[in-house]
Coordinates of C-alpha atoms in Angstrom, one line a residue:
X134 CA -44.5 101.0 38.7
X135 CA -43.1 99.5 42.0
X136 CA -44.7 100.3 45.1
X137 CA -43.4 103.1 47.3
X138 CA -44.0 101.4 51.5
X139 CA -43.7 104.8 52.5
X140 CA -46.3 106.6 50.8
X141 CA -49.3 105.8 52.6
X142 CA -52.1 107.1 49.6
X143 CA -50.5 104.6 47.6
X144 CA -50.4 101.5 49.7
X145 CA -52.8 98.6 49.0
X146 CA -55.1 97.4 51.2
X147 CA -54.8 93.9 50.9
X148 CA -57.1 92.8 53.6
X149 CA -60.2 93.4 51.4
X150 CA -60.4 91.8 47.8
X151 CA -59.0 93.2 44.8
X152 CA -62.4 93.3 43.0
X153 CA -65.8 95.4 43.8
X154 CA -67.7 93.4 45.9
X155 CA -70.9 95.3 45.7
X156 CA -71.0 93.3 42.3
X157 CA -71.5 90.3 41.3
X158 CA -69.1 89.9 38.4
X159 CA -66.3 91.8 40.7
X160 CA -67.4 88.9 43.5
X161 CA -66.7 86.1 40.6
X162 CA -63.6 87.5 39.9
X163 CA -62.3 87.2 43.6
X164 CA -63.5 83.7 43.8
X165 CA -62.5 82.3 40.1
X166 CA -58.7 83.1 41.8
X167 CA -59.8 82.0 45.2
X168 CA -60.9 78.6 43.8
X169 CA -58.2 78.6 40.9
X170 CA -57.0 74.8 41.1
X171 CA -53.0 75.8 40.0
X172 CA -52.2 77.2 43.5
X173 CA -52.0 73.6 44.8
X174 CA -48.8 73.4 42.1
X175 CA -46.9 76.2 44.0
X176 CA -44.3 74.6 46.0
X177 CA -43.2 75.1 49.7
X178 CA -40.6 77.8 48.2
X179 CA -43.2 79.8 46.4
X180 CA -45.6 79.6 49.1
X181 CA -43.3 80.7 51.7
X182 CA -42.2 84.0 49.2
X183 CA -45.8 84.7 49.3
X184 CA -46.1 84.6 53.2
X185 CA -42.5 86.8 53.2
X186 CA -43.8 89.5 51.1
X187 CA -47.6 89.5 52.6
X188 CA -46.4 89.8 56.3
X189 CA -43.9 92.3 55.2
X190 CA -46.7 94.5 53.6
X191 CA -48.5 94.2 56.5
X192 CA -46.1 95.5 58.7
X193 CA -45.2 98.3 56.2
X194 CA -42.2 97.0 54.9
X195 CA -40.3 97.6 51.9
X196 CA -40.4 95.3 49.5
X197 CA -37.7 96.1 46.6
X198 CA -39.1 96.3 42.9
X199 CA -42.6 95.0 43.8
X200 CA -45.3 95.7 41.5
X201 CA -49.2 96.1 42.3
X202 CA -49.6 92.4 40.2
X203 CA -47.0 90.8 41.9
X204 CA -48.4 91.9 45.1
X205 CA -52.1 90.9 44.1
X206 CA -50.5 87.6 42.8
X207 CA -48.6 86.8 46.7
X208 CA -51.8 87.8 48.1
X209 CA -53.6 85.5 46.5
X210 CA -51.2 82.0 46.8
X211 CA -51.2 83.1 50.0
X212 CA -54.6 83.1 50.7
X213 CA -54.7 79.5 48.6
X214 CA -52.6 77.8 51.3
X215 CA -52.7 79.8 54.5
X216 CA -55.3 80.1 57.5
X217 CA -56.6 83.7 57.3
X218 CA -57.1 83.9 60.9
X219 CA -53.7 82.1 62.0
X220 CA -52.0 82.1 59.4
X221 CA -51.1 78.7 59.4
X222 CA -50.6 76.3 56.3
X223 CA -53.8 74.2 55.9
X224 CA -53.8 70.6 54.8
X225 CA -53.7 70.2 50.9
X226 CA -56.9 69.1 50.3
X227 CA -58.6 71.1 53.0
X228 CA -57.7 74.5 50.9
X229 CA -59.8 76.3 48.6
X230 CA -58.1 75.6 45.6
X231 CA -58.7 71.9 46.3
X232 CA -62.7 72.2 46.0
X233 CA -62.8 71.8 42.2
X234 CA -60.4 68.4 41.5
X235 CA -61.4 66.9 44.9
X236 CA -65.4 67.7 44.6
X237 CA -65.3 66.4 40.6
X238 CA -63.7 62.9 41.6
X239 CA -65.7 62.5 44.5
X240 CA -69.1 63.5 42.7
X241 CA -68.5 62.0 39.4
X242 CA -67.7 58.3 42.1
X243 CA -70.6 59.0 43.7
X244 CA -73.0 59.2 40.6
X245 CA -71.1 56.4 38.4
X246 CA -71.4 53.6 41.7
X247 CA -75.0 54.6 42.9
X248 CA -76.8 51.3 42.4
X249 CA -74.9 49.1 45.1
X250 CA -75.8 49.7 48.6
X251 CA -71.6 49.4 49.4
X252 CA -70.9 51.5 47.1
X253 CA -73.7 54.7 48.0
X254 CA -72.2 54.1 51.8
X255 CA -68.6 54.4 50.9
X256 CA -69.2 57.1 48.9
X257 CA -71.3 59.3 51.2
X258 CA -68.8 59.0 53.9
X259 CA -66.0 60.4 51.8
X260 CA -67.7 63.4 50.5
X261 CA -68.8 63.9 53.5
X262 CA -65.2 63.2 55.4
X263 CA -63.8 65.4 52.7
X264 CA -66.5 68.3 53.8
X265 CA -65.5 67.5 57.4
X266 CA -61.7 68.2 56.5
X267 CA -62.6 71.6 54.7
X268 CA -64.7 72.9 57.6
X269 CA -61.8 72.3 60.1
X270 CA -59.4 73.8 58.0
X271 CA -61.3 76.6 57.3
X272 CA -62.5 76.9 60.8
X273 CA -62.9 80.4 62.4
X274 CA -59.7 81.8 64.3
X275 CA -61.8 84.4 66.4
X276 CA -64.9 81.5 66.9
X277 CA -63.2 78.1 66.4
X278 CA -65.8 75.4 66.2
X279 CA -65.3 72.7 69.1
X280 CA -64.3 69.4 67.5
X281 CA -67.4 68.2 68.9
X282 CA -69.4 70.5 67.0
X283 CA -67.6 69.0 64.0
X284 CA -68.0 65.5 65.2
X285 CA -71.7 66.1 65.8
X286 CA -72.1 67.6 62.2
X287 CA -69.9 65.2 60.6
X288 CA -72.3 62.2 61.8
X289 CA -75.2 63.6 61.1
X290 CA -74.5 64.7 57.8
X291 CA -73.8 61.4 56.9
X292 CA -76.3 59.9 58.6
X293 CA -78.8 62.2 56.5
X294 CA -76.8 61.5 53.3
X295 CA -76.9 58.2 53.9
X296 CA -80.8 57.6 54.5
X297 CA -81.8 59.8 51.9
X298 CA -79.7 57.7 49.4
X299 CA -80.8 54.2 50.3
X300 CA -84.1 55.2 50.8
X301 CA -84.5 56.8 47.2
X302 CA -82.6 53.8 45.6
X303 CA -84.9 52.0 46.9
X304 CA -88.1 54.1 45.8
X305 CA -86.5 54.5 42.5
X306 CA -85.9 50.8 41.7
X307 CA -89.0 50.7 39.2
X308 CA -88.4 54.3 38.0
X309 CA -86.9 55.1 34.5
X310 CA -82.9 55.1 34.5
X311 CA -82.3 58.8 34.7
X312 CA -84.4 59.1 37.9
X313 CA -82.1 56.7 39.8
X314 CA -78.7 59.1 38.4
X315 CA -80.2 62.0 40.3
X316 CA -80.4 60.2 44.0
X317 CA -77.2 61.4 44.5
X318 CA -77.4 65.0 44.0
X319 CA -80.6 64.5 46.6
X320 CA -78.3 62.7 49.0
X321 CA -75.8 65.8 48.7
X322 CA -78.7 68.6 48.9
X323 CA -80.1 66.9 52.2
X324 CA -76.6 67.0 53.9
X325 CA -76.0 70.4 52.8
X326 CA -79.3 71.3 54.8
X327 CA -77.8 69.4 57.9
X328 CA -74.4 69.9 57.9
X329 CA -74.0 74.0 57.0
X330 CA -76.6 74.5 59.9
X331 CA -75.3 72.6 62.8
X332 CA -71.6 73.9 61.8
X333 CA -73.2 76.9 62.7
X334 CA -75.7 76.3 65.3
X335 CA -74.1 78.7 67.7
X336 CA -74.8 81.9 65.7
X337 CA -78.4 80.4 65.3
X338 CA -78.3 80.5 69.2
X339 CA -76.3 83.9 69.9
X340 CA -77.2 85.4 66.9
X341 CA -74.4 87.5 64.8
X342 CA -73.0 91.2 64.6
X343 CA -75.0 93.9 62.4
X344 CA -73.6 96.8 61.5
X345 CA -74.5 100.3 60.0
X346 CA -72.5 101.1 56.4
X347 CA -70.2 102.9 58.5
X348 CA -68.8 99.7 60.1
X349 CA -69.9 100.6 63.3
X350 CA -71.6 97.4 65.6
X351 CA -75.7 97.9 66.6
X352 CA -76.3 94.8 67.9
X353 CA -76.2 90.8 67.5
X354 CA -79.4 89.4 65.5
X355 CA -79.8 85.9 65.3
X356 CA -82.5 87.0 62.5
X357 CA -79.6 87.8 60.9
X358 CA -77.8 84.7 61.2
X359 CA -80.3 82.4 59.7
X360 CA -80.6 85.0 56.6
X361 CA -76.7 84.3 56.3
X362 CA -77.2 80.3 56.7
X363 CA -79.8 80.1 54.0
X364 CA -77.5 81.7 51.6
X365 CA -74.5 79.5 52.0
X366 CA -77.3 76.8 52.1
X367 CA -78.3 77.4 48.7
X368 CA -75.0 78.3 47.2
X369 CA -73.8 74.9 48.3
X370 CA -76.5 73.2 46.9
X371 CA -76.5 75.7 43.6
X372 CA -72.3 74.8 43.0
X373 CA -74.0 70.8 42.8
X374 CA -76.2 71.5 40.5
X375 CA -74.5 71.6 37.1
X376 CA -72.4 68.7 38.1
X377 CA -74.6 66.5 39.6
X378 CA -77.9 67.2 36.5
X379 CA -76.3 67.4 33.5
X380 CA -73.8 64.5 33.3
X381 CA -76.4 61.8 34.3
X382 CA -78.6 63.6 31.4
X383 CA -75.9 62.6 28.8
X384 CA -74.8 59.2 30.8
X385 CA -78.5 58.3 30.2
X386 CA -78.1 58.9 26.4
X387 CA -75.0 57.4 26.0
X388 CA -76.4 53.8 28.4
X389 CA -79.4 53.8 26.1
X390 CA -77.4 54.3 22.6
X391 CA -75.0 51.1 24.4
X392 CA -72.2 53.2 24.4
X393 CA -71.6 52.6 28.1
X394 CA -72.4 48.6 27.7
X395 CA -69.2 48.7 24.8
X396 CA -67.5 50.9 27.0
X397 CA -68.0 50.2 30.3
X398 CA -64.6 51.8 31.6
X399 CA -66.1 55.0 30.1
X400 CA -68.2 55.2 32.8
X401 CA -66.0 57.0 35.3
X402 CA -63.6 58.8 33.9
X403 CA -66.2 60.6 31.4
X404 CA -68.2 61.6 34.5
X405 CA -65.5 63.1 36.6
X406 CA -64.3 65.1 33.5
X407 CA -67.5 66.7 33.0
X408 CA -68.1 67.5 36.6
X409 CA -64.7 68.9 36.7
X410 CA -65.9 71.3 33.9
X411 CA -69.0 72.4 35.5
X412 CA -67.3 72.9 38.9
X413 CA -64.7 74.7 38.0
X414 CA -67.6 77.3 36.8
X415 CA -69.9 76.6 39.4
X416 CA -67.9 76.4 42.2
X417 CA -66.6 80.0 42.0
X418 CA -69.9 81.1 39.9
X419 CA -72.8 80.3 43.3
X420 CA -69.8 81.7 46.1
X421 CA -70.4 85.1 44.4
X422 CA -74.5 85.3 44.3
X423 CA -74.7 86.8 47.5
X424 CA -72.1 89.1 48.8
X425 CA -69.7 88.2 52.1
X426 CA -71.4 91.0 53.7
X427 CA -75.2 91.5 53.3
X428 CA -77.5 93.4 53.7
X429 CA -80.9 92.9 56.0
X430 CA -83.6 95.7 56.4
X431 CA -84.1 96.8 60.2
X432 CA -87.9 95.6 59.7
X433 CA -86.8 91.9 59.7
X434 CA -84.8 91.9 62.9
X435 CA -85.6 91.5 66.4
X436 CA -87.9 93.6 67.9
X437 CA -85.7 94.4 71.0
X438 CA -83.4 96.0 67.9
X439 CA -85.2 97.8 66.2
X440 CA -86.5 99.6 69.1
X441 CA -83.3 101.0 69.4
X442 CA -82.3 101.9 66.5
X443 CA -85.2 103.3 66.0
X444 CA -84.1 106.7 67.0
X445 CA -80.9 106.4 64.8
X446 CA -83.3 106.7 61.5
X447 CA -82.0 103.6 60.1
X448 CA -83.4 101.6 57.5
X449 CA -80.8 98.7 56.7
X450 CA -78.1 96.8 58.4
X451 CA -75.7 94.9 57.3
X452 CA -74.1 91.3 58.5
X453 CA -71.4 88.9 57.4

């Protein structure tokens, strides 16, 4: 059935997701397409149909003959290659749909050349130049991050990265084989602690909006904030798990059977490919355990808060 512009009960809101986002499964959904590695095969033409028909809807245009899928399907190459906030086109490898090929080459590099100190360096740095790209392309419109808050978190994620690498390659050296394959998925789960925090050290300062279920704004709670930090902490480092534990579990079997000493091309290209496979499952999989807007009882904010809201009878908040 095409959709009718004028007939306001029927009009999509495509500002929110398609899916239920009170669930987890409805969550997956919006992130499996989010993440869905194909948009980056939509040419300038197709990309710029999307942005025609989008703004158009938006506006409350007519768009001839459109159907609800074809709508949902602009939306979302839209979204793939588009700033939310300014609606600019973001750099190719700085979009969404970029996480899953860009993340499996990078992590399947970084755990097939971890024994070299020139190698773990090199390594680190690009992942963590890659991250550096994504966070500036998907920096907020309405709170842009100062490039020197990026700088700042850019070096020090590395730096951390870094010394947590060549410091475990070194305590590892006398360790069995497979304990030496997982230093890089500690080097990557230290950044993560470093990096996601100081990209977003100013709502750790100032704190971030709560709101009732109604939408309406009670206060800023920087309680709040670190609640919403410790979940994209551990979603970050919950995407790297599957990639970065069980290919060095079946590189391990593979170097002590000689495969990999018959085969030593192998090396690479096997681990990349199996990373690919468990990111394009984790990736969208850990965005969707905990939902873009949370929930946080009135108990665990500030005390200055809760005295008044007190009066208001309210027992939970939520925050984005």
């Amino acid at each position: 059935m095409a959709l009718d512009a004028n007939a306001n009960k029927l009009r999509i809101n495509i500002d929110e997701p398609r899916w239920d986002q009170s669930t987890y499964w409805g969550r997956a959904k919006h992130f499996f397409v989010t993440t869905n590695p194909l948009n980056l095969l939509c040419t300038s033409k197709e990309l710029e149909r999307a942005r025609e028909i989008v703004t158009k809807y938006r506006k409350g245009e007519d768009v001839p003959g459109l159907t609800d899928d074809e709508l949902w399907n602009a939306k979302q190459v839209y979204d793939s290659a588009f700033h939310p906030d300014t609606g600019e086109k973001m750099v190719l490898i700085g979009r969404m749909s970029a996480q899953v090929p860009m993340n499996m080459t990078i992590t399947g590099c970084m755990m097939t050349f971890y024994k070299t100190t020139k190698a773990v360096v090199f390594w680190q740095w690009f992942n963590q130049s890659f991250n550096a790209v994504v966070n500036y392309s998907n920096r907020s419109g309405d709170s842009p991050i100062s490039v020197q808050q990026l700088g700042t978190s850019y070096v020090l994620a590395t730096s951390g990265a870094l010394a947590t690498a060549l410091s475990l390659n070194s305590l590892v050296k006398r360790a069995p084989p497979l304990i030496g394959r997982f230093v890089p998925f500690a080097a990557v789960a230290a950044a993560n602690c470093i990096n996601i925090p100081m990209m977003r050290s100013k709502e750790l300062r100032e704190g971030i909006p709560v709101t009732d279920e109604n939408g309406n704004r009670l206060g800023v709670s920087a309680n709040a904030a670190n609640e919403g930090i410790f979940q994209v902490v551990l979603s970050r480092i919950g995407m790297a798990v599957p990639g970065m534990v069980f290919p060095p579990i079946v590189m391990d079997r593979l170097e002590r059977r000689g495969v990999l000493s018959r085969y030593p091309m192998l090396g690479a290209p096997l681990q990349v490919i199996m990373c690919g496979i468990c990111l394009t499952f984790a990736t969208p999989m850990c965005c969707a355990l905990f939902p873009q807007k949370s929930s946080i009882a009135v108990s665990q904010l500030e005390p200055e808060i809760q005295v008044n809201l007190a009066f208001l009878g309210t027992t939970a908040m939520h925050f984005t």
